[in-house]
XYZ file of C-alpha atoms in Angstrom:
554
model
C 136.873 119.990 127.910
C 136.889 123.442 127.669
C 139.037 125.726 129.435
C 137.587 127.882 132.050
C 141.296 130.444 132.558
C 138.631 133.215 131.205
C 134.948 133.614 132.537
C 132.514 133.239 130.073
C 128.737 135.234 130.074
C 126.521 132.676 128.150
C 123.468 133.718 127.831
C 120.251 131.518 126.858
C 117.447 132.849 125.431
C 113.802 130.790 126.503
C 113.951 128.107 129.090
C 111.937 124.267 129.113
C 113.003 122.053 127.079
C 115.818 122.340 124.843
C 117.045 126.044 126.833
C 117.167 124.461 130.678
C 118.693 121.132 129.472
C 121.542 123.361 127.749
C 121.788 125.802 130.592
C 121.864 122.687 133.208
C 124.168 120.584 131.391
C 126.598 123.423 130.836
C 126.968 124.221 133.982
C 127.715 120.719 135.147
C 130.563 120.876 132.548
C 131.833 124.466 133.453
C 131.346 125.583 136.775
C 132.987 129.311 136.756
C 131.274 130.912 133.637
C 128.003 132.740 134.354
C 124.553 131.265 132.816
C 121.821 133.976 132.549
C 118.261 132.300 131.127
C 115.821 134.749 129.950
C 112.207 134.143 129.028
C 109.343 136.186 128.610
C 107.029 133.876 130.256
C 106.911 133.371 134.001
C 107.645 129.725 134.283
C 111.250 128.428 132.610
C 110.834 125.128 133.398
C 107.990 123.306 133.336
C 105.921 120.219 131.449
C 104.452 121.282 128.291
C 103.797 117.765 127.295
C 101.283 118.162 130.690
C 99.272 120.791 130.153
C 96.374 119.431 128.181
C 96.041 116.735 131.163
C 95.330 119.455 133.806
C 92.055 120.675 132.061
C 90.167 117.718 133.365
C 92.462 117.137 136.724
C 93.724 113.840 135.532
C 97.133 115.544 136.742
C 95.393 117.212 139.568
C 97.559 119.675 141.222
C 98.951 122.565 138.367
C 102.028 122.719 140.727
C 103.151 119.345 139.344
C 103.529 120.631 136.076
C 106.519 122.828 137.489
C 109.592 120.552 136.525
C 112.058 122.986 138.643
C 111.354 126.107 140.567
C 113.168 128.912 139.847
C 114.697 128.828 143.607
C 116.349 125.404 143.070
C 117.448 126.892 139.419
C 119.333 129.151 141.097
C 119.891 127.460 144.218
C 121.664 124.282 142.667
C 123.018 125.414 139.216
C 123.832 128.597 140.003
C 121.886 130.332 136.862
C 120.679 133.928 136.414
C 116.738 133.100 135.631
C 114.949 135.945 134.360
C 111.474 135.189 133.926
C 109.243 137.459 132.257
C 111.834 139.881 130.613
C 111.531 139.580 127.093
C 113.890 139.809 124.525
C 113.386 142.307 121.768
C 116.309 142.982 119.806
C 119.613 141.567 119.261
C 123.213 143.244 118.600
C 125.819 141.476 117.441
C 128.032 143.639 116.680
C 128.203 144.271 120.301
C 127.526 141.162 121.507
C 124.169 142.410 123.456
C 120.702 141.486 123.823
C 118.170 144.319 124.798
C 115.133 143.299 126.591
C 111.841 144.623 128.592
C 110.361 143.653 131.559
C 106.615 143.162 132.652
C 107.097 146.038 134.572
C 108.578 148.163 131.009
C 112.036 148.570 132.114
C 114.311 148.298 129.636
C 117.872 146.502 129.978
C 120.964 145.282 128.205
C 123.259 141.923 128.713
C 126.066 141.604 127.283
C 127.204 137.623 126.340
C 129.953 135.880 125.054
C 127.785 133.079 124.104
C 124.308 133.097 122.795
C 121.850 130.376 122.506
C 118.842 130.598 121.249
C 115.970 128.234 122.117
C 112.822 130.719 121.901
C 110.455 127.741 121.021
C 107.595 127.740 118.901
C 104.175 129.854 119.384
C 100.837 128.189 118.401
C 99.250 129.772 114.943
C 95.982 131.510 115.343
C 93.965 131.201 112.066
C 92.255 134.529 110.688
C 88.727 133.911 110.765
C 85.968 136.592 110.311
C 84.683 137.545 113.216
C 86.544 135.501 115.815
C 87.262 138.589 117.955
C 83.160 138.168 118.468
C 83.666 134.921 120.341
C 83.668 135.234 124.203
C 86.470 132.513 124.547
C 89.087 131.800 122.369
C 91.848 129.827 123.780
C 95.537 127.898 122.768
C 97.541 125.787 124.818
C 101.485 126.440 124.610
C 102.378 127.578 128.507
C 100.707 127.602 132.193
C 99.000 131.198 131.559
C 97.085 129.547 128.600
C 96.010 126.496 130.568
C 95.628 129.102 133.876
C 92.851 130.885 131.229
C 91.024 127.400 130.361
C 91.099 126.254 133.655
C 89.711 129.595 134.837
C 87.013 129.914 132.216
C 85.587 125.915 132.948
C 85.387 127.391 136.415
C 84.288 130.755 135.478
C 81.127 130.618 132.801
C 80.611 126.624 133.444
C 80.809 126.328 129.121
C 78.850 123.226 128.323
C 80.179 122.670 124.763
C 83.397 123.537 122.983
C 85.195 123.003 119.446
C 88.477 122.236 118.869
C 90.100 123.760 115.594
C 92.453 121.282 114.398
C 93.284 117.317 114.915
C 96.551 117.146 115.376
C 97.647 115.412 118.712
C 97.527 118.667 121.116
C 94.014 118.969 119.956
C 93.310 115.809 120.613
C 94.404 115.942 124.106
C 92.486 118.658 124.701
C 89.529 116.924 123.207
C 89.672 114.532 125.402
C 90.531 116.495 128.037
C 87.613 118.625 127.530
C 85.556 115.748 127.092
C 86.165 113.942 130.037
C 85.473 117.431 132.034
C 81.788 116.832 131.119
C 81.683 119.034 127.939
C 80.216 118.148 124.963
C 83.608 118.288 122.201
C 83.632 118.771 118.539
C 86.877 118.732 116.558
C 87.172 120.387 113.294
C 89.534 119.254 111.014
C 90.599 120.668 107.697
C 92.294 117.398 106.057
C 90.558 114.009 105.368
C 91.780 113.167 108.579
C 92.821 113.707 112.316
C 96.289 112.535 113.104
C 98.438 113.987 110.117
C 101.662 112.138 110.802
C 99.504 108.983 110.639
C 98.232 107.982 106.912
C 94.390 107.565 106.113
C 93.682 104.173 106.785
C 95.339 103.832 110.508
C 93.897 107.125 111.434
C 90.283 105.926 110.575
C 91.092 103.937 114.044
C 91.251 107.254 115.939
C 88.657 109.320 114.737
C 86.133 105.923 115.863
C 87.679 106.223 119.163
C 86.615 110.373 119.364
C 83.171 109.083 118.167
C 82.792 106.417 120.615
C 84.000 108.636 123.362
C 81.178 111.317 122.243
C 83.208 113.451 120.182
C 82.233 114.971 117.459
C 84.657 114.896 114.478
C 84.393 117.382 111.672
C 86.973 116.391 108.955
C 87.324 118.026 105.546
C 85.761 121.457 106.750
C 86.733 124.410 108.329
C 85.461 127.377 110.522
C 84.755 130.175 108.041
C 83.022 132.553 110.305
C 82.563 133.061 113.551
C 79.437 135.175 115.976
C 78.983 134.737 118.996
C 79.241 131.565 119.795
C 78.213 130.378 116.572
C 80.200 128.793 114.092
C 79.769 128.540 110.417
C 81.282 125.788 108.928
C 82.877 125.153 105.496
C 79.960 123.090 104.270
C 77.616 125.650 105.459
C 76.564 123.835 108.933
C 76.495 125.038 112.096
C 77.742 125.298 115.904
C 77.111 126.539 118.915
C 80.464 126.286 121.131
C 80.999 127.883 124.328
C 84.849 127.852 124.342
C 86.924 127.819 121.053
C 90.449 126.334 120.865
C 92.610 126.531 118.298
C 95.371 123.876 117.788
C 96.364 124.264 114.190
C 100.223 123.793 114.757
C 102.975 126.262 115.930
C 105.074 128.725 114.095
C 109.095 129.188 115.429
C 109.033 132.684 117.712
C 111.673 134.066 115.865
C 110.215 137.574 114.950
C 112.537 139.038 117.831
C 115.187 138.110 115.374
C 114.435 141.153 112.895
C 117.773 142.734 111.982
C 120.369 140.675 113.867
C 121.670 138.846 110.503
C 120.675 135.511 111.418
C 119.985 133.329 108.735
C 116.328 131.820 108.547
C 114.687 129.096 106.286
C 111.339 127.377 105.818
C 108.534 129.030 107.842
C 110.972 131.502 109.534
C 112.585 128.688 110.975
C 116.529 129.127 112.253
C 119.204 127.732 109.807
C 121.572 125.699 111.616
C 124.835 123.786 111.178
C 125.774 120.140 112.655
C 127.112 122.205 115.762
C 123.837 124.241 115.969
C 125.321 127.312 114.995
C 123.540 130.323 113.217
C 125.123 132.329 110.511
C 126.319 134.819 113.449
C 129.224 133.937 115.263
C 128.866 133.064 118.792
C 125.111 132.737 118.186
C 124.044 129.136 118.538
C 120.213 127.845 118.407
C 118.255 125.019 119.663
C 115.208 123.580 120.105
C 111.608 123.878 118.461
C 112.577 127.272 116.372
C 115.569 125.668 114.250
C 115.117 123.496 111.000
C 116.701 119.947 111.919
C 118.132 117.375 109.081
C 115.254 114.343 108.507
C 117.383 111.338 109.784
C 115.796 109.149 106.761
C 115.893 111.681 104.077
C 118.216 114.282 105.097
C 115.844 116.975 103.944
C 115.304 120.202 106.274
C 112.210 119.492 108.580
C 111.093 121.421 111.693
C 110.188 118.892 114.573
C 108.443 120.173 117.838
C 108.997 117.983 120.074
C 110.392 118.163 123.739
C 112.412 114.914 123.049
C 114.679 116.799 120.482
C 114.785 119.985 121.921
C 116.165 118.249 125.297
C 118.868 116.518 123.104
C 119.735 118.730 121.239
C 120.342 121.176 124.663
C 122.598 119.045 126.167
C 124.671 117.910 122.592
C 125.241 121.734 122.405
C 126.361 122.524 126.050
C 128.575 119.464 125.127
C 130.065 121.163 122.042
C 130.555 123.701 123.613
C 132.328 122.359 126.308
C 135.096 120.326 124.067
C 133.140 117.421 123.696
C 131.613 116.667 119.603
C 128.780 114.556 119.096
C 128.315 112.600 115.536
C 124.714 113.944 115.005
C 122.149 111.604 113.083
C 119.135 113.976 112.429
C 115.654 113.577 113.892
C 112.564 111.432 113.036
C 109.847 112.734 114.800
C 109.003 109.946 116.752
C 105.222 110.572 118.933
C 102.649 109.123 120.447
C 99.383 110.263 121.737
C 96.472 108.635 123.925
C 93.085 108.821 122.710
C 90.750 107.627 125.882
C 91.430 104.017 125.873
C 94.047 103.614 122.780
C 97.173 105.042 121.901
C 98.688 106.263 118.456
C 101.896 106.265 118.111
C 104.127 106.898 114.536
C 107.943 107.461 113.460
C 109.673 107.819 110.603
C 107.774 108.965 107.173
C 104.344 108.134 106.086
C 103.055 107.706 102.768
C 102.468 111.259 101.578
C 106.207 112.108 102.642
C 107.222 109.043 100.289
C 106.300 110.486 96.763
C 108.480 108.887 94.017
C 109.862 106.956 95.908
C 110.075 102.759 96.065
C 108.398 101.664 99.178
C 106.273 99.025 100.210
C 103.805 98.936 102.980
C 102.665 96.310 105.214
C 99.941 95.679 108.303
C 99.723 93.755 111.026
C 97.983 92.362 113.710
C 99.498 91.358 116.330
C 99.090 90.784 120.615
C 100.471 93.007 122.938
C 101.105 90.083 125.145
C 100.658 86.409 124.897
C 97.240 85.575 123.512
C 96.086 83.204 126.319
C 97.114 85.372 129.000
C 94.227 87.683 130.577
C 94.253 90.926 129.359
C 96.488 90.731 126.073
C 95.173 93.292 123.207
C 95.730 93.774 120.005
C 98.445 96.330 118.151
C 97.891 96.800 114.788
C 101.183 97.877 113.005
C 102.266 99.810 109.828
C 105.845 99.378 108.375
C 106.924 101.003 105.480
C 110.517 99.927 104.222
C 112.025 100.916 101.071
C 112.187 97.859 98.176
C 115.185 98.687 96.839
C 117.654 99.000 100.145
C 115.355 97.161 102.394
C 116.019 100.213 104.947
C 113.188 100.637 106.829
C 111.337 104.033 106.090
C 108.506 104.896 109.069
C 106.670 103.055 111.351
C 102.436 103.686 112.710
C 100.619 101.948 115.846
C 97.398 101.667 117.252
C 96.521 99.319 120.469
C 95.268 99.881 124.039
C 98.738 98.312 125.718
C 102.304 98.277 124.025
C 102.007 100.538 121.788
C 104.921 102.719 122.932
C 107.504 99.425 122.898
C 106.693 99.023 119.678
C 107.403 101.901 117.988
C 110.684 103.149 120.353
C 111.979 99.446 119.047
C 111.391 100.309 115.411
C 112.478 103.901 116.276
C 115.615 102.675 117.173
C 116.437 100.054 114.619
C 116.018 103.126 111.857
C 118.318 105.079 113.990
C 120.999 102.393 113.970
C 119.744 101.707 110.434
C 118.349 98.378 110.747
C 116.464 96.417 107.331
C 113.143 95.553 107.414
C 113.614 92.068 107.248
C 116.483 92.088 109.982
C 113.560 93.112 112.500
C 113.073 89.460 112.786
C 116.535 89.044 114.449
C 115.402 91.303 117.544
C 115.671 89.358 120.814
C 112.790 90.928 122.455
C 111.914 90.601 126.292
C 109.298 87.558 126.696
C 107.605 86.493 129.291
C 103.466 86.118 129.125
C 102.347 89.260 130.843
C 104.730 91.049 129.119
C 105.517 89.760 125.007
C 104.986 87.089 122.644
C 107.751 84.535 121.806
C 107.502 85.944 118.298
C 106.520 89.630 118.808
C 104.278 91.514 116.206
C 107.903 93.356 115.771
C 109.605 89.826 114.761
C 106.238 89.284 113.069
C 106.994 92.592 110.542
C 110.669 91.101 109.469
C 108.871 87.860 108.917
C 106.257 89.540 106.916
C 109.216 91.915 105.218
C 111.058 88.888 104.428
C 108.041 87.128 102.713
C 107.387 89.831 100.501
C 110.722 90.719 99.660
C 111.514 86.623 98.926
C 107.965 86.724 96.574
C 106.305 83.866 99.250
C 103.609 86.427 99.465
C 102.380 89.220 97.050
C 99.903 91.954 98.857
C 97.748 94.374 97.907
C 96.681 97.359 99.899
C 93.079 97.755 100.463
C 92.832 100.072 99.325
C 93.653 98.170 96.092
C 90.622 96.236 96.322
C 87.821 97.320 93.719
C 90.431 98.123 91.338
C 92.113 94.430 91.297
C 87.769 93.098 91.583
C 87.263 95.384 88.079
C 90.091 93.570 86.802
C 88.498 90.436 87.456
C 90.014 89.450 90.450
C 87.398 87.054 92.752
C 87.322 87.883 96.723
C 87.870 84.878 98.802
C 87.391 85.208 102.204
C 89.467 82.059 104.071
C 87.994 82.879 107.660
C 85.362 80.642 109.492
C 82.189 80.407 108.545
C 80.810 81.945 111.692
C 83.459 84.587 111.390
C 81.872 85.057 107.953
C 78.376 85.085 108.964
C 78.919 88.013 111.453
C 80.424 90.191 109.178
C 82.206 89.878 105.162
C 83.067 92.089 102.571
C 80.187 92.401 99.555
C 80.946 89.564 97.065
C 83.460 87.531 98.771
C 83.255 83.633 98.706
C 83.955 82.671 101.970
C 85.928 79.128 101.729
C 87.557 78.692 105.354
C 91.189 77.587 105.393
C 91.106 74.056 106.828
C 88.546 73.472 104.200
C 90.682 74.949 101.100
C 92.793 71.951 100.078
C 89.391 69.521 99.955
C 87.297 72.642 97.679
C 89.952 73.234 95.078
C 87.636 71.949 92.362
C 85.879 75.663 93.021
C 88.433 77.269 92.240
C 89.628 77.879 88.246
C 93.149 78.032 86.869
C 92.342 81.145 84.864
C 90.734 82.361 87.168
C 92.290 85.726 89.410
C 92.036 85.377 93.383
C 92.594 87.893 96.398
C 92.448 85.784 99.920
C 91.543 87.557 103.096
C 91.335 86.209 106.594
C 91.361 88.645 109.741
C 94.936 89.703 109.756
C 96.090 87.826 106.930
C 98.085 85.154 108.663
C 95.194 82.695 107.409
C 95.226 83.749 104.045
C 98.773 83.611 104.069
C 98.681 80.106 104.279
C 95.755 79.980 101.694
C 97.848 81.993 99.654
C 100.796 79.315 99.722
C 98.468 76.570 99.459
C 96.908 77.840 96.057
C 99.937 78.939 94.756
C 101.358 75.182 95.147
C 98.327 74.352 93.265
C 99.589 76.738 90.137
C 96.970 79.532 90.967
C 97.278 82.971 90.655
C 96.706 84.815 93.986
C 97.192 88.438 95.600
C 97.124 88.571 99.314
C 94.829 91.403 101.236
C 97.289 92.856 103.219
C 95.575 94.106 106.783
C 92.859 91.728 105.719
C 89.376 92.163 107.125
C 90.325 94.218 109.877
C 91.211 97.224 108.197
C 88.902 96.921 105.188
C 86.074 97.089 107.579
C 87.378 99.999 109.470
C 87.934 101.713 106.135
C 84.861 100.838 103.576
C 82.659 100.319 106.080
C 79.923 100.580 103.920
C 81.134 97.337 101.734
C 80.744 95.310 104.725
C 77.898 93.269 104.842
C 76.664 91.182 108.277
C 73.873 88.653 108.093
């Protein structure tokens, strides 16, 4: 612990997250040395992970979204907050910070110890004309949500678009929704939900449009008057509010001229004590570029999770007590109305030259036969070579969040794929399965990785069918009759052992069932029988949520 014989100044720079957790934890650990806090925005603690939930009043009262009042700041810790006093230059040659208040007066403080946690500020796209629009909005602090909430109360806007898909926009969409306006997202990839890959996020954008949003992907807002929008593809909208949720950019422009080092998108380099290339300067939180705990590649994470561990790891460093630090893997989750997303870990596009192998699964998020059980479906990529399991995606109206922590945590203590088996899980009916969709992955791991099972993705499909390969779709034949991908044979599993004289030795075969636990067993069956057969990995489920339009229902 460190020794308090001299009084220390530290000084922290932004407050929330990852700058109160520091500020509080240090002064736990050192109860002489003075804490000052300084933020330009009025509120230095409070839930930024809550705002979008205010717009519609599901958290009713805004005062809830104040984690700790300034009074009890200083009250209980004993810390100098100075809210709304800005910091605009640094010296470190004389260890000083200069900063203005609301009010324009201009000060100094001098520190022994700086840390940095500025955060991140959201990215407002360029877009001809937009200065036309009567209401353009983000959502990063209270005074941005204290500007929504006063313009739904204001103007009464009966429509609004939201620029970007990621899962802030997304909130807000469904905020915004469920506050009785009509919601459009716009969306410049193929897809909302970037962290998540193309096939699970399918699942979200059909729970916008079954909610009533509107979902806008592979375009862009070119131009803006008025109200009206002009889209990439040349169509058009009228939107009475405008919110942009593109992603954030580090606020490190105050940092002009003090020496510290920056990286990727003006991010703050770091070292495994969360120094900066300036002594006594240390930095935290969503402005610094983190080590991927997977890859080890620089990555900038925004997350409050992080930000408040990586507050309290430094207050501990700096108090005499080192921490063994293993990176960060951007583990999220988001609700959309009645299902939640939830990823970790890398997705495909992140995985580029690299050996991986994908799987999907269906699976309960509590015993089957007990009322009110739902499905999960599950996406676990592991690597082929080392087994080490590489990210982790979830969709399901209950459980979701078990799920992926679990998996979070076995690639933090750098678990195999197939090991994911050995987890003894809480069970009970209300609660779990006796074998849990997460035992369910290492079983599936294990299969593949043993060659009991071969998959293909599906999107896989008509490639493997132009090779030759026959569709055979093991399910039921009123399963079949309700819905079955175009030019599949349907030949239902209890019946596959009597109907092998339909089947052809050189012939090619991929089996499907729902969730391809059926065809699994087909799949074993044929290959007994000196067949040559691919599994459909995700089976029916997925295919129909992704090729629709190959689905065909009698």
């Amino acid at each position: 612990m460190q020794s308090n014989t001299k009084k220390k100044t530290v000084v922290v720079v932004g407050g929330v997250a990852g700058g109160m957790s520091f500020a509080a934890r240090y002064r736990r650990l050192n109860l002489d040395d003075e804490i000052i806090v300084v933020d330009k925005n009025p509120y230095v603690s409070f839930a930024n992970c809550g705002l979008p939930y205010h717009i519609s009043e599901e958290i009713p009262e805004r005062e809830d979204l104040i984690v700790v009042s300034e009074k009890t700041i200083r009250d209980r810790f004993r810390i100098d907050v100075r809210a709304e006093e800005e910091v605009v230059r640094i010296v470190p040659e004389e260890k000083k910070i200069c900063t203005e208040t609301k009010a324009g007066e201009k000060k100094e403080i001098a520190y022994d110890i700086l840390v940095l946690s500025p955060g991140a500020k959201p990215i407002r796209l360029d877009i001809e004309g937009l200065a036309s629009h009567p209401a353009v909005f983000t959502l990063r602090n209270i005074p941005d949500l204290d500007r929504i909430k006063g313009a739904l109360a204001g103007t009464q806007p009966k429509s609004a678009t939201v620029i970007g898909g990621g899962f802030i926009g997304l909130e807000v969409a469904e905020s915004l929704k469920n506050a009785g306006l009509e919601v459009a997202i716009v969306q410049i990839s193929d897809h909302v939900l970037p962290p998540f890959d193309p096939e699970m996020a399918v699942f979200a954008e059909k729970e916008l449009t079954d909610h009533g949003v509107k979902v806008l992907t592979n375009n862009s807002v070119e131009k803006v008057e008025g109200k009206k929008l002009t889209l990439q593809d040349g169509s058009e909208l009228e939107s009475d509010l405008l919110l942009m949720s593109v992603g954030v950019a580090p606020e490190t422009g105050f940092l002009e001229g003090s020496g510290i080092e920056l990286g990727m998108k003006d991010g703050i380099k770091v070292d495994e004590h969360y120094r900066t290339s300036v002594p006594e300067i240390y930095a935290i939180g969503d402005s610094i570029i983190v080590k991927h705990t997977i890859t080890g590649e620089d990555v900038m994470i925004a997350l409050a999770g992080p930000a408040n561990r990586q507050g309290r790891q430094l207050a501990d460093m700096l108090s005499g007590y080192d921490h063994d630090l293993s990176g960060s893997l951007g583990t999220s989750i988001v609700r959309i109305f009645d299902r939640a997303f939830a990823s970790t870990g890398l997705n495909e596009s992140q995985l580029e030259g690299r050996n991986y192998q994908p799987i999907h699964l269906i699976g309960k998020s509590n015993a089957g036969y007990f009322p009110g059980s739902e499905d999960i479906l599950l996406k676990l990529i592991y690597d082929k070579d080392s087994r080490e399991i590489l990210g982790a995606q979830a969709v399901g109206k209950k459980g979701v969040d078990k799920r992926i922590d679990v998996i979070a945590t076995a690639i933090k203590a750098g678990l195999r794929a197939d090991r994911l088996q050995e987890l003894e899980l809480s069970y009970s009916p209300p609660y779990g399965s006796a074998k849990d969709i997460i035992n369910l992955a290492g079983y599936f791991a294990e299969n593949v990785m043993l060659g009991l099972t071969d998959p293909i993705q599906i999107s896989e499909l008509a490639d493997y069918e132009k090779r030759g390969h026959r569709v055979i779709d093991v399910r039921t034949a009123k399963e079949y009759e309700r819905g079955h991908i175009d030019g599949a044979k349907n030949v239902p599993l209890d019946e596959i052992r009597d109907r092998l004289d339909e089947f052809e030795k050189d012939e090619k075969y991929v089996v499907h069932c729902r969730s391809s636990v059926r065809s699994y067993n087909a799949e074993r069956i044929l290959k007994a029988e000196g067949y040559h057969v691919k599994n459909l990995d995700g089976s029916f489920v997925y295919f129909a949520a992704n090729f629709p339009d190959r689905i065909v229902r009698d």
